CSV table of C-alpha atoms in Angstrom, one decimal:
chain,number,residue,atom,x,y,z
A,809,MET,CA,0.0,0.0,0.0
A,810,GLN,CA,2.9,2.4,0.6
A,811,GLU,CA,4.5,1.8,-2.9
A,812,GLN,CA,1.4,3.2,-4.8
A,813,PRO,CA,2.0,6.8,-3.8
A,814,ILE,CA,5.6,6.5,-4.8
A,815,ASP,CA,4.7,5.3,-8.3
A,816,GLN,CA,2.1,8.1,-8.7
A,817,GLU,CA,4.7,10.7,-7.8
A,818,ALA,CA,7.2,9.3,-10.3
A,819,ALA,CA,4.6,9.3,-13.0
A,820,ALA,CA,3.7,12.8,-12.2
A,821,ARG,CA,7.4,13.9,-12.4
A,822,GLY,CA,7.7,12.1,-15.7
A,823,LYS,CA,4.7,13.8,-17.0
A,824,ARG,CA,5.9,17.1,-15.9
A,825,ARG,CA,9.3,16.4,-17.6
A,826,LEU,CA,7.5,15.5,-20.8
A,827,ILE,CA,5.5,18.7,-20.6
A,828,THR,CA,8.7,20.7,-20.0
A,829,ILE,CA,10.5,19.1,-22.9
A,830,PHE,CA,7.5,19.7,-25.1
A,831,CYS,CA,7.3,23.3,-24.0
A,832,VAL,CA,11.0,23.7,-24.7
A,833,MET,CA,10.6,22.2,-28.1
A,834,ILE,CA,7.6,24.4,-28.8
A,835,THR,CA,9.6,27.4,-27.6
A,836,ILE,CA,12.6,26.5,-29.8
A,837,LEU,CA,10.3,26.0,-32.7
A,838,LEU,CA,8.7,29.4,-32.2
A,839,LEU,CA,12.0,31.0,-31.8
A,840,GLY,CA,13.1,29.3,-35.0
A,841,ILE,CA,10.0,30.6,-36.7
A,842,LEU,CA,10.6,34.0,-35.3
A,843,LEU,CA,14.2,34.1,-36.4
A,844,TYR,CA,13.3,32.9,-39.8
A,845,TYR,CA,10.7,35.6,-40.0
A,846,VAL,CA,13.2,38.2,-38.8
A,847,ASN,CA,16.1,37.1,-40.9
A,848,CYS,CA,14.2,35.9,-44.1
A,849,ILE,CA,10.6,36.8,-44.4
A,850,ARG,CA,10.6,40.3,-43.1
A,851,PRO,CA,13.8,41.4,-44.9
A,852,VAL,CA,12.4,40.0,-48.1
A,853,ASP,CA,9.2,41.9,-47.5
A,854,ASN,CA,11.2,45.0,-46.6
A,855,PHE,CA,13.4,44.5,-49.7
A,856,ARG,CA,10.2,44.2,-51.9
A,857,THR,CA,8.7,47.3,-50.3
A,858,LEU,CA,11.9,49.4,-50.8
A,859,TYR,CA,12.3,48.1,-54.3
A,860,THR,CA,8.7,48.8,-55.2
A,861,ASP,CA,9.0,52.3,-53.8
A,862,GLY,CA,12.1,52.9,-55.9
A,863,GLN,CA,14.4,53.2,-52.9
A,864,TYR,CA,17.0,51.2,-54.7
A,865,GLU,CA,20.0,52.2,-52.6
A,866,ALA,CA,18.2,51.2,-49.4
A,867,ALA,CA,17.1,48.0,-50.9
A,868,LEU,CA,20.6,47.2,-52.0
A,869,THR,CA,22.0,48.0,-48.5
A,870,LEU,CA,19.4,45.6,-47.0
A,871,TYR,CA,20.4,43.0,-49.5
A,872,GLU,CA,24.1,43.3,-48.8
A,873,ASN,CA,23.6,43.2,-45.1
A,874,THR,CA,21.0,40.5,-44.9
A,875,LEU,CA,19.7,38.8,-48.0
A,876,SER,CA,23.1,38.1,-49.5
A,877,LYS,CA,23.6,35.5,-46.8
A,878,VAL,CA,20.5,33.6,-48.0
A,879,ASP,CA,20.7,31.5,-51.1
A,880,GLY,CA,18.4,32.3,-54.1
A,881,ASN,CA,18.3,36.1,-53.9
A,882,ALA,CA,21.2,37.0,-56.1
A,883,ARG,CA,18.9,37.6,-59.1
A,884,LYS,CA,16.8,40.0,-57.0
A,885,ALA,CA,19.8,42.0,-56.2
A,886,GLU,CA,21.0,42.1,-59.9
A,887,GLN,CA,17.5,43.2,-61.0
A,888,CYS,CA,17.5,45.8,-58.2
A,889,VAL,CA,20.9,47.2,-59.4
A,890,ARG,CA,19.7,47.2,-63.0
A,891,ASP,CA,16.6,49.1,-62.2
A,892,HIS,CA,18.5,51.4,-59.9
A,893,LEU,CA,20.9,52.1,-62.8
A,894,GLU,CA,18.1,52.8,-65.2
A,895,HIS,CA,16.3,55.0,-62.7
A,896,ALA,CA,19.5,57.0,-62.0
A,897,TRP,CA,20.2,57.4,-65.7
A,898,ALA,CA,16.7,58.7,-66.3
A,899,GLN,CA,17.0,61.1,-63.3
A,900,TYR,CA,20.4,62.3,-64.4
A,901,ARG,CA,19.2,62.8,-68.0
A,902,ASP,CA,16.3,64.8,-66.6
A,903,ALA,CA,18.6,66.9,-64.4
A,904,VAL,CA,17.0,65.5,-61.2
A,905,ILE,CA,20.2,64.2,-59.7
A,906,ASP,CA,23.8,65.3,-60.2
A,907,ARG,CA,26.7,63.5,-61.8
A,908,SER,CA,28.1,62.1,-58.5
A,909,GLN,CA,24.9,60.2,-57.9
A,910,MET,CA,25.0,58.8,-61.4
A,911,GLU,CA,28.6,57.7,-61.0
A,912,THR,CA,27.7,56.0,-57.7
A,913,ALA,CA,25.0,54.0,-59.4
A,914,CYS,CA,27.5,52.9,-62.1
A,915,ALA,CA,30.0,52.0,-59.4
A,916,VAL,CA,27.5,49.7,-57.7
A,917,ALA,CA,26.6,48.1,-61.1
A,918,GLU,CA,30.3,47.4,-61.8
A,919,LYS,CA,30.2,44.9,-58.9
A,920,TYR,CA,27.9,42.7,-60.8
A,921,PRO,CA,29.4,40.9,-63.8
A,922,ALA,CA,25.9,40.2,-65.2
A,923,LEU,CA,25.5,43.9,-65.7
A,924,GLU,CA,28.6,44.5,-67.8
A,925,GLU,CA,26.5,44.6,-71.0
A,926,ASP,CA,24.1,47.1,-69.5
A,927,LEU,CA,27.0,49.4,-68.6
A,928,ALA,CA,28.7,49.0,-71.9
A,929,ALA,CA,25.5,50.0,-73.7
A,930,LEU,CA,25.0,53.0,-71.5
A,931,LYS,CA,28.6,54.3,-71.6
A,932,PRO,CA,28.6,56.1,-75.0
A,933,ASP,CA,25.4,58.0,-74.2
A,934,LEU,CA,26.6,58.7,-70.7
A,935,THR,CA,29.9,60.1,-71.9
A,936,LEU,CA,28.1,62.4,-74.3
A,937,LEU,CA,25.7,63.6,-71.6
A,938,TYR,CA,28.5,64.1,-69.1
A,939,ALA,CA,30.2,66.5,-71.6
A,940,SER,CA,26.9,68.2,-72.5
A,941,ARG,CA,26.0,68.7,-68.8
A,942,ALA,CA,29.6,70.0,-68.0
A,943,ALA,CA,29.2,72.5,-70.9
A,944,TYR,CA,25.9,73.6,-69.4
A,945,GLU,CA,27.3,74.1,-66.0
A,946,GLU,CA,30.4,76.0,-67.3
A,947,GLY,CA,28.1,78.1,-69.5
A,948,CYS,CA,26.0,79.1,-66.5
A,949,ARG,CA,29.2,80.1,-64.6
A,950,LEU,CA,30.5,82.1,-67.5
A,951,LEU,CA,27.1,83.8,-68.0
A,952,GLU,CA,27.0,84.9,-64.4
A,953,ALA,CA,30.6,86.2,-64.7
A,954,GLY,CA,29.7,88.3,-67.8
A,955,GLN,CA,31.9,86.3,-70.2
A,956,TYR,CA,29.1,86.1,-72.7
A,957,LEU,CA,30.9,84.9,-75.8
A,958,ASP,CA,32.5,82.0,-73.9
A,959,ALA,CA,29.2,81.2,-72.4
A,960,ILE,CA,27.6,81.1,-75.8
A,961,ALA,CA,30.3,78.7,-77.0
A,962,GLN,CA,29.6,76.4,-74.1
A,963,PHE,CA,25.9,76.3,-74.5
A,964,SER,CA,26.3,75.8,-78.3
A,965,SER,CA,28.3,72.6,-77.6
A,966,MET,CA,25.5,70.9,-75.7
A,967,SER,CA,23.9,67.7,-77.1
A,968,GLU,CA,20.4,68.0,-78.5
A,969,ASN,CA,19.6,64.8,-76.6
A,970,ASP,CA,20.3,66.6,-73.3
A,971,THR,CA,17.0,67.4,-71.6
A,972,LEU,CA,18.7,70.7,-70.6
A,973,TYR,CA,19.3,71.6,-74.3
A,974,ILE,CA,16.3,73.9,-74.6
A,975,GLU,CA,17.2,75.6,-71.3
A,976,GLY,CA,20.8,75.9,-72.6
A,977,THR,CA,19.5,77.5,-75.8
A,978,ASP,CA,17.5,80.0,-73.7
A,979,LYS,CA,20.6,80.8,-71.7
A,980,SER,CA,22.6,81.2,-74.9
A,981,GLN,CA,20.1,83.7,-76.0
A,982,GLU,CA,20.4,85.4,-72.7
A,983,ALA,CA,24.2,85.5,-73.1
A,984,ARG,CA,23.8,87.0,-76.6
A,985,GLN,CA,21.6,89.7,-75.3
A,986,GLY,CA,24.1,90.4,-72.5
A,987,TYR,CA,26.9,90.6,-75.0
A,988,CYS,CA,25.0,93.0,-77.3
A,989,GLN,CA,24.2,95.2,-74.3
A,990,GLN,CA,27.8,95.1,-73.3
A,991,ILE,CA,28.8,96.3,-76.8
A,992,VAL,CA,26.2,99.1,-76.6
A,993,THR,CA,27.7,100.2,-73.3
A,994,GLN,CA,31.3,99.9,-74.5
A,995,THR,CA,30.7,101.8,-77.7
A,996,GLY,CA,28.7,104.5,-75.8
A,997,THR,CA,31.8,105.1,-73.7
A,998,LEU,CA,34.0,105.3,-76.8
A,999,MET,CA,31.7,107.9,-78.3
A,1000,GLU,CA,31.8,109.9,-75.2
A,1001,GLN,CA,35.6,110.0,-75.7
A,1002,SER,CA,35.1,110.9,-79.4
A,1003,GLN,CA,36.6,107.6,-80.4
A,1004,TYR,CA,34.0,107.0,-83.1
A,1005,GLU,CA,36.2,104.8,-85.4
A,1006,ASP,CA,37.0,102.4,-82.5
A,1007,ALA,CA,33.3,102.4,-81.6
A,1008,MET,CA,32.3,101.5,-85.2
A,1009,THR,CA,35.0,98.8,-85.4
A,1010,ALA,CA,33.6,97.3,-82.2
A,1011,VAL,CA,30.0,97.2,-83.3
A,1012,GLU,CA,30.9,95.9,-86.8
A,1013,GLU,CA,33.0,93.1,-85.3
A,1014,ALA,CA,30.0,92.2,-83.1
A,1015,LEU,CA,27.7,92.2,-86.1
A,1016,THR,CA,30.0,89.7,-87.8
A,1017,ARG,CA,28.9,87.3,-85.0
A,1018,PHE,CA,25.3,88.3,-84.9
A,1019,PRO,CA,24.5,90.0,-88.2
A,1020,GLU,CA,20.7,90.1,-87.7
A,1021,ASP,CA,20.7,91.5,-84.2
A,1022,ALA,CA,18.5,94.5,-84.0
A,1023,THR,CA,20.3,96.0,-81.0
A,1024,LEU,CA,23.6,96.0,-82.7
A,1025,THR,CA,22.2,97.3,-86.0
A,1026,ALA,CA,20.5,100.2,-84.1
A,1027,GLN,CA,23.7,101.0,-82.3
A,1028,LYS,CA,25.6,101.1,-85.5
A,1029,GLU,CA,23.2,103.6,-86.9
A,1030,VAL,CA,23.6,105.7,-83.7
A,1031,ILE,CA,27.4,105.6,-84.0
A,1032,TYR,CA,27.2,106.5,-87.7
A,1033,ASN,CA,25.0,109.5,-87.1
A,1034,ALA,CA,27.0,110.7,-84.1
A,1035,TYR,CA,30.2,110.4,-86.1
A,1036,ARG,CA,28.7,112.3,-89.0
A,1037,ASP,CA,27.7,115.1,-86.7
A,1038,TYR,CA,31.1,115.1,-85.0
A,1039,ARG,CA,33.0,115.0,-88.3
A,1040,LYS,CA,30.9,117.8,-89.7
A,1041,GLN,CA,31.6,120.0,-86.6
A,1042,THR,CA,35.4,119.3,-86.6
A,1043,SER,CA,35.7,119.7,-90.4
A,1044,MET,CA,33.9,123.0,-90.3
A,1045,ALA,CA,36.2,124.1,-87.5
A,1046,GLU,CA,39.3,123.0,-89.5
A,1047,ALA,CA,38.0,124.8,-92.6
A,1048,GLN,CA,37.3,128.0,-90.7
A,1049,ALA,CA,40.8,127.8,-89.3
A,1050,ALA,CA,42.3,127.5,-92.8
A,1051,LEU,CA,40.2,130.4,-94.0
A,1052,ASP,CA,41.4,132.5,-91.0
A,1053,GLN,CA,44.9,131.8,-92.2
A,1054,GLY,CA,44.1,132.8,-95.7
A,1055,ASN,CA,44.5,129.3,-97.1
A,1056,LEU,CA,41.4,129.0,-99.3
A,1057,GLU,CA,42.7,125.9,-101.1
A,1058,GLU,CA,43.0,123.9,-97.9
A,1059,ALA,CA,39.6,125.1,-96.7
A,1060,LEU,CA,38.0,123.8,-99.9
A,1061,ARG,CA,39.8,120.5,-99.7
A,1062,ILE,CA,37.8,120.1,-96.5
A,1063,LEU,CA,34.5,121.6,-97.6
A,1064,ALA,CA,34.2,119.9,-101.0
A,1065,PRO,CA,33.9,116.3,-99.7
A,1066,LEU,CA,31.9,117.6,-96.8
A,1067,LYS,CA,29.3,119.0,-99.2
A,1068,LYS,CA,28.9,115.6,-100.9
A,1069,ASP,CA,28.5,113.9,-97.6
A,1070,TYR,CA,25.8,116.4,-96.4
A,1071,PRO,CA,23.8,117.2,-99.6
A,1072,ASP,CA,20.8,118.3,-97.6
A,1073,ASP,CA,22.7,121.0,-95.7
A,1074,ALA,CA,21.8,124.1,-97.7
A,1075,ASP,CA,24.0,126.4,-95.7
A,1076,LEU,CA,27.1,124.2,-96.2
A,1077,SER,CA,26.4,123.9,-100.0
A,1078,ALA,CA,25.9,127.6,-100.4
A,1079,LEU,CA,29.1,128.4,-98.5
A,1080,THR,CA,31.2,125.8,-100.5
A,1081,ASP,CA,29.8,127.0,-103.8
A,1082,GLN,CA,30.7,130.6,-102.9
A,1083,TYR,CA,34.3,129.7,-102.1
A,1084,GLU,CA,34.5,127.3,-105.1
A,1085,ALA,CA,33.5,130.1,-107.5
A,1086,SER,CA,36.1,132.5,-106.0
A,1087,TYR,CA,38.8,129.9,-106.0
A,1088,CYS,CA,38.2,128.6,-109.5
A,1089,ALA,CA,38.2,132.1,-110.8
A,1090,GLN,CA,41.6,132.7,-109.2
A,1091,ILE,CA,43.0,129.5,-110.8
A,1092,ALA,CA,41.6,130.4,-114.2
A,1093,GLU,CA,43.1,133.9,-114.0
A,1094,ALA,CA,46.5,132.4,-113.2
A,1095,ALA,CA,46.5,129.5,-115.6
A,1096,THR,CA,45.0,131.0,-118.8
A,1097,PRO,CA,47.9,133.3,-119.6
A,1098,LEU,CA,50.4,130.4,-119.1
A,1099,LEU,CA,48.4,128.2,-121.5
A,1100,GLU,CA,48.4,131.0,-124.1
A,1101,GLU,CA,52.1,131.2,-123.7
A,1102,ARG,CA,52.4,127.4,-124.1
A,1103,GLN,CA,53.9,127.1,-120.6
A,1104,TYR,CA,52.0,123.9,-120.1
A,1105,ARG,CA,54.0,122.6,-117.2
A,1106,GLN,CA,53.5,125.7,-115.1
A,1107,ALA,CA,49.8,125.8,-116.0
A,1108,PHE,CA,49.5,122.2,-115.0
A,1109,ASP,CA,51.1,122.7,-111.7
A,1110,ILE,CA,48.6,125.5,-110.9
A,1111,VAL,CA,45.5,123.7,-112.2
A,1112,SER,CA,46.2,120.2,-110.9
A,1113,PRO,CA,45.5,120.9,-107.2
A,1114,ALA,CA,42.2,122.6,-108.2
A,1115,TYR,CA,41.3,119.6,-110.4
A,1116,ASP,CA,41.9,117.2,-107.5
A,1117,ILE,CA,39.3,119.2,-105.5
A,1118,PHE,CA,36.8,120.0,-108.2
A,1119,PRO,CA,37.2,117.5,-111.1
A,1120,GLU,CA,33.6,118.2,-112.1
A,1121,ASN,CA,34.0,121.9,-112.4
A,1122,ASP,CA,33.8,122.7,-116.1
A,1123,THR,CA,36.3,125.6,-116.1
A,1124,ILE,CA,38.9,123.6,-114.1
A,1125,ALA,CA,38.3,120.4,-116.1
A,1126,SER,CA,38.9,122.4,-119.4
A,1127,LEU,CA,42.1,124.0,-118.1
A,1128,TYR,CA,43.4,120.7,-116.8
A,1129,ASP,CA,42.7,119.0,-120.1
A,1130,GLN,CA,44.6,121.6,-122.0
A,1131,ALA,CA,47.6,121.6,-119.7
A,1132,GLU,CA,47.8,117.9,-119.1
A,1133,GLY,CA,47.2,117.1,-122.8
A,1134,HIS,CA,50.2,119.1,-123.9
A,1135,LEU,CA,52.5,117.4,-121.4
A,1136,PRO,CA,54.5,114.3,-122.5
A,1137,LYS,CA,53.2,111.0,-121.3
A,1138,ALA,CA,55.8,108.3,-120.9
A,1139,ALA,CA,55.0,105.5,-123.3
A,1140,ASP,CA,55.9,102.7,-120.8
A,1141,ALA,CA,53.4,104.3,-118.3
A,1142,LEU,CA,50.6,102.9,-120.5
A,1143,SER,CA,49.3,99.4,-120.6
A,1144,TRP,CA,51.1,97.2,-123.1
A,1145,GLU,CA,50.1,93.8,-124.5
A,1146,ASN,CA,53.3,92.0,-124.9
A,1147,ASP,CA,52.0,88.5,-125.3
A,1148,THR,CA,53.8,88.3,-128.7
A,1149,LEU,CA,56.9,90.0,-127.4
A,1150,ARG,CA,59.0,86.8,-127.5
A,1151,GLY,CA,62.1,88.6,-126.4
A,1152,THR,CA,62.4,90.5,-123.1
A,1153,LYS,CA,61.4,94.0,-122.1
A,1154,THR,CA,62.9,96.1,-119.3
A,1155,THR,CA,63.0,99.8,-118.4
A,1156,GLY,CA,65.7,101.9,-116.8
A,1157,ASP,CA,66.8,105.4,-116.0
A,1158,ASN,CA,70.0,107.1,-117.2
A,1159,VAL,CA,70.6,104.4,-119.8
A,1160,GLU,CA,73.6,104.6,-122.1
A,1161,ASP,CA,73.8,103.7,-125.8
A,1162,THR,CA,76.8,102.4,-127.8
A,1163,HIS,CA,77.9,106.0,-128.6
A,1164,GLY,CA,77.9,107.2,-125.0
A,1165,ASN,CA,74.6,109.1,-125.1
A,1166,LEU,CA,72.5,109.0,-121.9
A,1167,TYR,CA,68.8,108.8,-121.8
A,1168,GLY,CA,66.8,109.9,-118.8
A,1169,HIS,CA,64.4,107.0,-119.2
A,1170,ALA,CA,64.4,104.2,-121.7
A,1171,ILE,CA,62.6,101.0,-122.8
A,1172,ILE,CA,65.0,98.2,-123.6
A,1173,TYR,CA,64.1,95.2,-125.9
A,1174,THR,CA,66.3,92.1,-126.4
A,1175,GLU,CA,66.2,89.9,-129.4
A,1176,PRO,CA,63.4,87.3,-129.8
A,1177,SER,CA,64.3,83.6,-129.7
A,1178,ALA,CA,65.8,82.2,-132.9
A,1179,ILE,CA,63.7,80.1,-135.2
A,1180,SER,CA,66.8,78.4,-136.5
A,1181,MET,CA,70.2,78.6,-134.9
A,1182,GLN,CA,71.8,77.3,-138.2
A,1183,THR,CA,70.4,79.9,-140.5
A,1184,MET,CA,70.3,82.6,-137.7
A,1185,THR,CA,66.7,83.5,-138.6
A,1186,TYR,CA,64.5,85.0,-136.0
A,1187,SER,CA,60.8,85.5,-135.4
A,1188,GLU,CA,59.6,89.1,-135.0
A,1189,GLY,CA,58.8,90.4,-131.6
A,1190,LYS,CA,55.9,92.7,-131.1
A,1191,ASP,CA,54.8,95.0,-128.2
A,1192,LEU,CA,51.3,96.5,-128.5
A,1193,CYS,CA,49.5,99.4,-126.8
A,1194,GLN,CA,45.9,100.4,-127.3
A,1195,LEU,CA,45.9,104.2,-127.8
A,1196,ASN,CA,42.2,104.2,-128.9
A,1197,GLY,CA,42.8,107.5,-130.7
A,1198,ARG,CA,43.6,109.5,-127.6
A,1199,TYR,CA,47.0,110.7,-128.6
A,1200,MET,CA,48.3,112.9,-131.5
A,1201,ARG,CA,52.1,112.6,-131.3
A,1202,LEU,CA,54.8,110.0,-130.5
A,1203,GLN,CA,58.4,111.2,-130.0
A,1204,GLY,CA,61.6,109.4,-128.9
A,1205,THR,CA,65.0,108.1,-130.0
A,1206,LEU,CA,66.0,104.6,-131.2
A,1207,ALA,CA,69.5,103.4,-130.4
A,1208,VAL,CA,71.5,100.3,-129.5
A,1209,LYS,CA,72.1,99.8,-125.8
A,1210,ALA,CA,75.7,99.8,-124.7
A,1211,GLY,CA,76.9,96.4,-123.7
A,1212,SER,CA,75.2,94.5,-126.6
A,1213,ARG,CA,77.3,91.6,-127.7
A,1214,GLY,CA,78.7,91.4,-131.2
A,1215,ILE,CA,76.4,90.5,-134.1
A,1216,GLN,CA,77.0,86.9,-135.4
A,1217,ASN,CA,77.3,86.0,-139.1
A,1218,GLY,CA,76.9,89.6,-140.1
A,1219,HIS,CA,73.2,89.6,-139.2
A,1220,THR,CA,71.7,93.0,-138.3
A,1221,GLY,CA,68.5,94.1,-136.7
A,1222,THR,CA,65.4,95.9,-137.8
A,1223,PHE,CA,63.0,98.0,-135.7
A,1224,ARG,CA,59.5,99.2,-136.9
A,1225,ILE,CA,56.7,101.3,-135.5
A,1226,TYR,CA,53.2,100.7,-136.8
A,1227,GLY,CA,50.0,102.8,-136.3
A,1228,ASP,CA,47.3,100.2,-136.7
A,1229,ASP,CA,48.4,98.6,-140.0
A,1230,THR,CA,50.4,101.6,-141.3
A,1231,LEU,CA,54.2,101.6,-141.1
A,1232,LEU,CA,55.1,104.9,-139.4
A,1233,PHE,CA,58.9,104.3,-138.8
A,1234,GLU,CA,61.5,101.8,-139.8
A,1235,ALA,CA,65.2,101.4,-139.1
A,1236,GLY,CA,67.1,98.6,-140.6
A,1237,ASP,CA,70.7,97.1,-140.7
A,1238,LEU,CA,71.0,98.0,-137.0
A,1239,SER,CA,74.3,97.1,-135.3
A,1240,GLU,CA,76.5,98.4,-132.5
A,1241,GLU,CA,77.8,101.1,-134.9
A,1242,SER,CA,74.4,102.4,-135.8
A,1243,GLU,CA,73.8,106.1,-134.9
A,1244,PRO,CA,70.8,107.0,-132.7
A,1245,GLN,CA,67.7,107.9,-134.8
A,1246,THR,CA,65.1,110.4,-133.4
A,1247,PHE,CA,61.5,110.0,-134.5
A,1248,ASP,CA,58.6,112.4,-134.3
A,1249,LEU,CA,55.4,110.6,-135.4
A,1250,ASP,CA,51.8,111.7,-136.0
A,1251,VAL,CA,49.6,109.1,-134.3
A,1252,SER,CA,46.3,111.0,-134.6
A,1253,GLY,CA,43.4,108.5,-134.7
A,1254,VAL,CA,45.7,105.5,-134.1
A,1255,LYS,CA,44.0,102.8,-132.1
A,1256,THR,CA,46.8,100.3,-131.8
A,1257,LEU,CA,50.5,101.3,-131.6
A,1258,THR,CA,53.0,98.5,-132.3
A,1259,PHE,CA,56.7,98.2,-131.7
A,1260,ALA,CA,58.1,95.3,-133.9
A,1261,PHE,CA,61.7,94.2,-133.9
A,1262,GLU,CA,64.0,91.4,-135.0
A,1263,SER,CA,67.8,91.2,-134.5
A,1264,GLY,CA,70.9,89.0,-134.4
A,1265,THR,CA,72.2,87.4,-131.2
A,1266,GLY,CA,73.1,89.9,-128.5
A,1267,LEU,CA,71.5,93.1,-129.9
A,1268,LYS,CA,69.5,95.2,-127.4
A,1269,TYR,CA,67.3,98.0,-128.7
A,1270,LEU,CA,67.0,101.2,-126.7
A,1271,LEU,CA,64.0,103.5,-127.0
A,1272,GLY,CA,65.1,106.6,-125.1
A,1273,ASP,CA,62.7,109.2,-123.7
A,1274,VAL,CA,59.6,107.9,-125.6
A,1275,ASN,CA,56.6,110.1,-125.0
A,1276,LEU,CA,53.1,110.5,-126.2
A,1277,TYR,CA,51.1,113.7,-126.5
A,1278,ARG,CA,47.3,114.1,-126.5
A,1279,TYR,CA,47.7,117.6,-127.9
A,1280,TYR,CA,50.7,118.6,-130.0
A,1281,GLU,CA,51.9,122.1,-131.1
A,1282,PRO,CA,55.4,122.3,-132.6
A,1283,GLN,CA,57.6,124.7,-130.7
A,1284,GLU,CA,58.5,127.8,-132.6
A,1285,SER,CA,62.1,127.9,-133.6
């Protein structure tokens, strides 16, 4: 009877032990479930929430700290990084984030070999956008600093694919307006200092950059009108100073072009006309007797300054024509057509012939190239000048230049002068011993004057002091 309580107590202890073991097992199971939830289920849910909300960096941090230790989640991380990269690219392209954040996204993606192709595809566009965005930022800095042309250059280099391109275009226009206003201010300062030429140079240079800019065009007109007024005032002052000194010619040199520049100024025109009439009358009074006495050089020296000032004045033009027309015109000063020259042509001063005579000015022709060196025959060289009937007389001297080599095989030279197709002068059998021959030819109505020559080896023709006259009156002996 005493053993029965003992068995019951042992059974109770065993039962309690089983219950304790069961509770411990249940507790361990619950703890395991809790740990699984904390370490797996909840992080996955959090990762999914962060990923869905676009918080890619936080999702990646959670993955690296927790989920990377759990198998089967690597693809989720790669997809998260890929989406993060695409999201960052879109935000950077839309100017929502800066370059450093974009570079951070790329740096994260570089840790995943599976994303190498994504990065390689993005790199060209990203490089272009980096450069475009850098140009935009530099352009903004330069614009703020007032360096407008440099700012325009930066904005102009932006990519059209940049979402800031339109904004960059607007800022480029802002820089252009700032530059034009800067030119207006600069040229205004120059005009205040009477530096009108510098002001005009500055605005014209600006217009080469922006030829259709209304501000610059208007400023150019302002400068032009201001300069005209300034030039008129200073020129009138200079003319008055010349008049005060009794220098009518100098005053008219100033007033005559001024009258043309200001045709609507009646007072200026009347004043200039008054002085012109007085001045031209003085010139005519001085030059006319000289022309009557055939002192053409003296008359020319008097009339020439007046002709420079008033070439359209009938009296002055007539006097000038008479004086200048009677003066010799050096033949080589005209335009010659020496395509058929064949030989060579030179000119010189104080040239000596084979008899020791000196000529103040001379034309020198060498022989043409030989047609046949065996027979010593030569082609004829020709030098042509279109007179077109403007001249009446041709005077000069034909000689052989000193220093010509000896004639070979007894061959001599010939020199001819033609007026159109008419032979006016001919000298044959020319050699070193030939005497100089002076010619005085009537070339009235001649359109084409021709010098034609042929010679033996080494002969050089010398035309000394050859002059043309538009009017010709033989001097009385």
